[in-house]
Amino acid sequence: MRRLVMWDVDYTLLRGGGVAARAWQAAFTEVTGVDWRATPAFGGRTDMDICAEVFEVHGVTDCTPERFFVRYIELVLAAQHEFGEQGALMPGVRDVLTRLGTLPGVVQTLVTGNVPEVAAAKVAAFDLAGAFDAEVGGYGTDDSLRATLVRRSLERAEAKYGERFAPVVIGDTVHDVTAALANGAMAVGVATGSTRMADLVLAGAHAVLPDLSDVEATVRILTHPTAPPATQKRTKDS
């Protein structure tokens, strides 16, 4: 069975240098006319979920997420060059993507809380777009629940390719792990964000890595049949 490797974007593939967060705040104020007062926790959540919280906290009742996202996307695309200038790829990412791209049994895509256009802008800023089949991804406009994004991605891949896939989710937060497990996918945690390795283990990840700098080990884990949770992990202070 071929493997569908579903990549989270932020702090798994790259860090964006705060470009999207600044666009989010600017778009919110422009569209709603309300001053920004409180920043939610963005890590591992979907843009639909975050948008609902932001509107509620700021008392916004006369704006829809769809209307907000139009302006948000415009501001992100206008500042797209800043991702490469102010952000960076995580260790080993380019080499892992390239290596997986040579394997005929692997399809790579994005499963991210970002809306599709913002996810595309981020990976394009680092010349990574060609590594992914973006058509079969799961995105922050699909649903507020991250687990649904994983399910939608798998459904899209199987519909497009006409075959079943063994799903693998790789991400830096507990949300990535629990979304994978909810769909029977292999969960690979990578501690390049703010979540400790120990917490990724406790969430039930099948494998946990400090980063992707060991390219061969990472590729082996991502293409290996699912192991018992957290049995394949390298050490790092946590």
Coordinates of C-alpha atoms in Angstrom, one line a residue:
M1 CA 0.0 0.0 0.0
R2 CA 1.3 3.5 -0.9
R3 CA 1.8 6.0 1.9
L4 CA 0.3 9.4 2.1
V5 CA 2.6 11.6 4.1
M6 CA 0.7 14.6 5.5
W7 CA 2.9 17.5 6.5
D8 CA 2.0 20.2 9.0
V9 CA 3.5 23.5 7.9
D10 CA 4.3 25.9 10.8
Y11 CA 7.2 24.8 12.9
T12 CA 7.3 21.4 11.2
L13 CA 8.4 22.5 7.7
L14 CA 9.2 26.1 8.4
R15 CA 8.8 29.1 10.6
G16 CA 7.3 32.2 9.0
G17 CA 8.8 34.9 11.0
G18 CA 5.5 36.3 12.2
V19 CA 4.4 37.4 8.7
A20 CA 1.0 35.6 8.8
A21 CA 0.3 36.7 12.3
R22 CA 0.8 40.3 11.4
A23 CA -1.4 40.0 8.4
W24 CA -4.1 38.3 10.5
Q25 CA -4.2 41.2 13.0
A26 CA -4.1 43.9 10.2
A27 CA -6.9 42.1 8.3
F28 CA -9.0 41.7 11.4
T29 CA -8.9 45.4 12.2
E30 CA -9.5 46.5 8.6
V31 CA -12.5 44.2 8.1
T32 CA -14.2 44.6 11.5
G33 CA -13.1 48.1 12.5
V34 CA -12.3 46.6 16.0
D35 CA -8.9 47.2 17.6
W36 CA -6.9 44.0 18.2
R37 CA -6.8 43.3 21.9
A38 CA -6.0 39.6 22.5
T39 CA -3.8 37.1 20.6
P40 CA -5.0 33.5 20.7
A41 CA -2.8 30.4 20.8
F42 CA -2.2 29.6 17.1
G43 CA -0.1 26.4 17.3
G44 CA -1.7 23.3 15.9
R45 CA -5.2 24.9 15.4
T46 CA -7.2 25.5 12.3
D47 CA -7.8 29.0 11.0
M48 CA -11.6 28.4 11.3
D49 CA -11.2 27.6 14.9
I50 CA -8.9 30.5 15.6
C51 CA -11.2 32.9 13.7
A52 CA -14.2 31.8 15.8
E53 CA -12.3 32.5 19.0
V54 CA -11.0 35.9 17.9
F55 CA -14.5 37.0 16.9
E56 CA -15.9 35.9 20.2
V57 CA -13.2 37.5 22.3
H58 CA -13.5 40.8 20.5
G59 CA -17.3 40.7 20.4
V60 CA -17.6 40.6 16.6
T61 CA -21.0 39.4 15.4
D62 CA -21.4 41.1 12.1
C63 CA -18.5 39.5 10.1
T64 CA -18.0 36.0 8.7
P65 CA -14.8 34.0 8.5
E66 CA -15.1 33.9 4.7
R67 CA -15.1 37.7 4.5
F68 CA -12.2 38.0 6.9
F69 CA -10.1 35.4 5.0
V70 CA -10.4 37.3 1.7
R71 CA -8.6 40.3 3.2
Y72 CA -6.2 38.1 5.2
I73 CA -5.1 36.2 2.1
E74 CA -4.6 39.4 0.2
L75 CA -2.3 40.8 2.9
V76 CA -0.3 37.5 3.1
L77 CA 0.2 37.4 -0.6
A78 CA 1.4 41.0 -0.6
A79 CA 4.0 40.2 2.0
Q80 CA 4.9 36.7 0.7
H81 CA 8.5 37.6 0.1
E82 CA 8.9 38.3 3.8
F83 CA 8.5 34.6 4.6
G84 CA 11.9 33.9 3.1
E85 CA 13.5 37.0 4.5
Q86 CA 12.3 36.7 8.1
G87 CA 11.5 33.0 8.4
A88 CA 13.5 29.8 7.9
L89 CA 13.2 26.1 7.0
M90 CA 13.5 23.7 9.9
P91 CA 16.6 21.5 9.9
G92 CA 16.7 18.7 7.4
V93 CA 13.3 19.6 5.7
R94 CA 14.5 20.1 2.2
D95 CA 16.6 16.9 2.1
V96 CA 13.8 14.8 3.6
L97 CA 11.2 16.1 1.1
T98 CA 13.7 15.5 -1.8
R99 CA 14.4 12.0 -0.6
L100 CA 10.8 11.1 -0.1
G101 CA 10.1 12.5 -3.6
T102 CA 12.3 9.8 -5.1
L103 CA 10.2 7.0 -3.7
P104 CA 7.4 5.7 -6.0
G105 CA 5.3 4.5 -3.1
V106 CA 5.0 7.9 -1.4
V107 CA 2.7 10.9 -2.0
Q108 CA 3.4 14.0 0.0
T109 CA 0.8 16.7 0.8
L110 CA -0.1 19.3 3.4
V111 CA -2.4 18.9 6.3
T112 CA -2.4 22.3 8.0
G113 CA -4.6 24.7 9.9
N114 CA -3.7 27.4 7.4
V115 CA -6.2 28.3 4.7
P116 CA -5.0 26.9 1.3
E117 CA -3.7 30.1 -0.2
V118 CA -1.6 30.9 2.9
A119 CA -0.2 27.4 3.1
A120 CA 0.8 27.7 -0.6
A121 CA 2.4 31.0 -0.1
K122 CA 4.5 29.8 2.8
V123 CA 5.9 26.7 1.0
A124 CA 6.4 28.6 -2.3
A125 CA 8.5 31.2 -0.5
F126 CA 11.0 28.4 0.2
D127 CA 10.7 26.7 -3.2
L128 CA 9.0 23.7 -1.7
A129 CA 5.7 23.7 -3.6
G130 CA 6.8 21.0 -6.1
A131 CA 7.2 18.5 -3.3
F132 CA 3.5 18.3 -2.5
D133 CA 0.3 17.3 -4.2
A134 CA -1.6 20.3 -2.8
E135 CA -4.9 19.1 -4.4
V136 CA -5.3 16.3 -1.9
G137 CA -4.3 18.3 1.2
G138 CA -6.4 19.2 4.2
Y139 CA -6.7 22.9 5.1
G140 CA -8.0 25.3 7.8
T141 CA -11.1 26.1 5.7
D142 CA -12.2 22.5 5.6
D143 CA -13.4 22.4 9.2
S144 CA -12.6 23.8 12.7
L145 CA -11.5 20.3 13.9
R146 CA -8.0 19.2 12.8
A147 CA -9.0 15.6 12.8
T148 CA -11.4 16.4 9.9
L149 CA -8.5 17.8 7.9
V150 CA -6.7 14.5 8.0
R151 CA -9.8 12.6 7.0
R152 CA -10.5 15.0 4.1
S153 CA -7.0 14.7 2.8
L154 CA -7.1 10.9 2.9
E155 CA -10.5 10.9 1.1
R156 CA -9.1 13.3 -1.6
A157 CA -6.0 11.3 -2.2
E158 CA -7.9 8.0 -2.5
A159 CA -10.5 9.6 -4.9
K160 CA -7.7 11.2 -7.1
Y161 CA -5.4 8.2 -7.3
G162 CA -8.1 5.4 -7.1
E163 CA -6.3 3.4 -4.5
R164 CA -6.0 3.1 -0.8
F165 CA -3.2 4.8 1.2
A166 CA -1.5 4.2 4.5
P167 CA -1.7 7.7 6.1
V168 CA 1.2 9.3 8.0
V169 CA 0.8 12.6 9.8
I170 CA 3.9 14.6 10.8
G171 CA 3.6 17.7 13.0
D172 CA 5.0 19.6 16.0
T173 CA 2.0 19.8 18.3
V174 CA -0.3 17.5 20.3
H175 CA -3.1 18.5 17.9
D176 CA -1.3 16.9 15.0
V177 CA -0.8 13.7 17.0
T178 CA -4.4 13.4 18.2
A179 CA -5.8 14.2 14.7
A180 CA -3.7 11.4 13.3
L181 CA -4.8 8.9 15.9
A182 CA -8.4 9.8 15.4
N183 CA -8.1 8.7 11.8
G184 CA -6.0 5.6 12.4
A185 CA -2.9 7.3 10.9
M186 CA 0.6 6.9 11.9
A187 CA 1.6 9.9 14.1
V188 CA 5.1 11.3 13.9
G189 CA 5.9 14.1 16.3
V190 CA 8.8 16.5 15.7
A191 CA 9.9 18.8 18.5
T192 CA 10.8 21.9 16.4
G193 CA 8.0 24.0 17.8
S194 CA 7.1 24.8 21.4
T195 CA 5.9 21.3 22.3
R196 CA 8.3 19.1 24.2
M197 CA 9.2 15.6 23.0
A198 CA 7.8 14.2 26.2
D199 CA 4.4 15.8 25.6
L200 CA 4.3 14.4 22.0
V201 CA 5.1 10.9 23.5
L202 CA 2.3 11.3 26.1
A203 CA -0.1 12.3 23.3
G204 CA 0.5 8.9 21.7
A205 CA 2.8 9.6 18.8
H206 CA 4.2 6.5 17.2
A207 CA 7.6 8.2 16.7
V208 CA 9.1 11.4 18.1
L209 CA 12.1 13.2 16.7
P210 CA 13.9 16.3 17.9
D211 CA 14.1 17.6 14.3
L212 CA 14.6 16.2 10.8
S213 CA 18.3 16.6 10.5
D214 CA 18.9 12.8 10.4
V215 CA 17.5 12.5 6.9
E216 CA 17.8 8.7 6.6
A217 CA 16.3 8.0 10.0
T218 CA 13.4 10.4 9.3
V219 CA 12.7 8.8 5.9
R220 CA 12.9 5.3 7.4
I221 CA 10.3 6.2 10.1
L222 CA 7.9 7.9 7.6
T223 CA 8.0 5.0 5.3
H224 CA 8.0 2.2 7.9
P225 CA 4.8 0.3 8.9
T226 CA 3.2 1.8 12.0
A227 CA 5.1 0.9 15.2
P228 CA 3.7 0.9 18.7
P229 CA 3.3 4.5 20.0
A230 CA 6.6 6.4 20.7
T231 CA 8.9 3.4 20.3
Q232 CA 10.9 5.1 17.6
K233 CA 12.4 8.2 19.1
R234 CA 15.7 9.9 19.4
T235 CA 16.8 11.6 22.6
K236 CA 16.8 15.3 23.4
D237 CA 16.3 17.2 26.6
S238 CA 12.6 17.6 27.1

